[in-house]
Amino acid sequence: MKKVIFLVALLAVVSAQSQTLKARIKIDTERKNGSIDSLLYGNFTEHLGRCIYGGIYDPKSSMANMDGFRKDVIDATKKMGVSIVRWPGGNFVSGYHWMDGIGAKEQRPKRKDLAWGDIETNQVGTDEFMQFAKAANVAPYVCVNMGTGTLDEARNWVEYCNAPTGLYYSDLRAKNGHPEPYNVKYWGLGNEVDGEWQMGHMNAEDYSKKALEAAKLMKWSDNSIKLIASGSSNYGSDWMNWNRTVLTSLRDQIDYISLHHYSGNYDKDHYKFMAITSRVDNIIDITKGMIKEVKTRYRVQRPIYIAFDEYNVWYRAHGEQKLEEHYNMQDALVVAMYLNCFIRHADIVKMANLAQLVNVIAPMMITNDKLWMQTTYYPLQLFSENCHGESLQPFVECDTYDAGDFKQVPYLDVSSVYNEKTKELLINVVNRHKDKAIETNIANQFGQLGTKAVVYEVNSSDINDENTVNEQKVKTTEKEININGAGFVYNFPAHSFTMLKIKMK
Ligand code: AHR
């Protein structure tokens, strides 16, 4: 008798496992949710580990250009479609004095960086970073030192970068070989000042006072610049108060408030890890509400947006000095879901910067002087190449799951984009399910789909698969399928990221 009960139970489990999951997605190209800013495809380079030295810059490498920057990193940055790069930190910037990094290289001081414990040689400073930005065709985004730095340092840096010659600091720039202004448009007012780990950590009121004065002086030096306030970077009980205070105090000066978020599979629980971006959705929604509240209360007419200027998976290399995280298939899905979040919130998130570009928690690595791509490179590349235009609001119906604090998490994480210029519709789908494909009915509600779809897929047989210098197990595959103009069925494979690209008629 016991045997029979066991067999029946076993059959029930097997049949539940083999049941196909079904879902529905409805797309309406008229349901728009804001235009996608190309600054969503930004990145970040910090003086940390092998990101700057031994990463973007390595004069001794066989790959170095005349200025000492690696040509392969520059090419890969372009291929990945990076639009803007934040620099020089990160935690590093809170102890950085930019004047250390200009003038004759052999006379620049060596200093101990208290953020990461390295010796900073100052061989890459403002003029070199601008060379890199130009070569890689990215907009420079400079973050000022709101930790140990002064108001004068902040405004003088703007003058050095942006003023025409004729003033002390712009003449200094010319003397250093760069008479033309760099016209740096994006300036950050410090980094993660809400965190106790930060040099010069402050409470929200003290930060707001200092940042407000810095903002005034920086804008008086060049009123065309855009300012990004340091928003929340850790999500304990106080983050909302931080953001509200900063927004309230700086509302007439800032153009963006920054948010930072890192994820990790700390509990080795696939489903909990896959749910993390529902927290990111929530943080964005709450901050968007606060922006609206502050703007309404104080009748602010100018837009204030969110710059999500640090995000990534980062947990294995936590507490390790070089932060050289090796990514797997699962991590590539999380990065794709961050990008889905930003697209879904394209009305308010107008900049996002993956932390970081090379070697340090990065989509590209250098091993023995050879550049190779981590798993996370592939979703980043696909989004930046294809997702431009208007963000849409897709209707999604699918099974859900609970994991830890996360309840009713849909197995499918979806965003969608319509590009009016190219008439291309993009549907970006992460199937969070570890083992099952999800058969999805995709219905189009406005206009006619073409008869073909290009399918890009990032996947691998095992979610733990990683890439190495010798093997790219995880990468993008591409195929074309025939579809019906009104709608079609697509089977999203287990633990995959799929981008469907369809030309509208
Ligand atoms: O990107 C690594 C570090 O993470 C940055 O320096 C800091 O801003 C964040 O805590």
Short mmCIF file of N, CA, C and O in Angstrom, two decimals, residues 84 141 166 301 363 404:
data_model
loop_
_atom_site.label_atom_id
_atom_site.label_comp_id
_atom_site.label_asym_id
_atom_site.label_seq_id
_atom_site.Cartn_x
_atom_site.Cartn_y
_atom_site.Cartn_z
N ILE A 84 27.77 56.99 -22.06
CA ILE A 84 28.31 57.96 -21.08
C ILE A 84 29.12 57.18 -20.05
O ILE A 84 28.75 56.04 -19.72
N TYR A 141 31.16 62.01 -17.64
CA TYR A 141 30.33 62.39 -16.49
C TYR A 141 31.27 62.41 -15.29
O TYR A 141 31.77 61.37 -14.87
N GLY A 166 41.30 82.27 -20.66
CA GLY A 166 41.15 83.64 -20.19
C GLY A 166 40.95 83.67 -18.68
O GLY A 166 40.96 84.73 -18.07
N GLN A 301 9.05 73.71 -11.73
CA GLN A 301 8.63 73.45 -13.11
C GLN A 301 9.63 72.59 -13.87
O GLN A 301 9.26 71.81 -14.73
N PRO A 363 31.70 43.82 -17.43
CA PRO A 363 31.31 42.94 -18.54
C PRO A 363 32.48 42.52 -19.41
O PRO A 363 32.33 41.65 -20.26
N GLY A 404 11.20 34.03 -0.28
CA GLY A 404 11.56 34.91 0.84
C GLY A 404 10.54 36.02 0.97
O GLY A 404 9.32 35.76 0.98
#
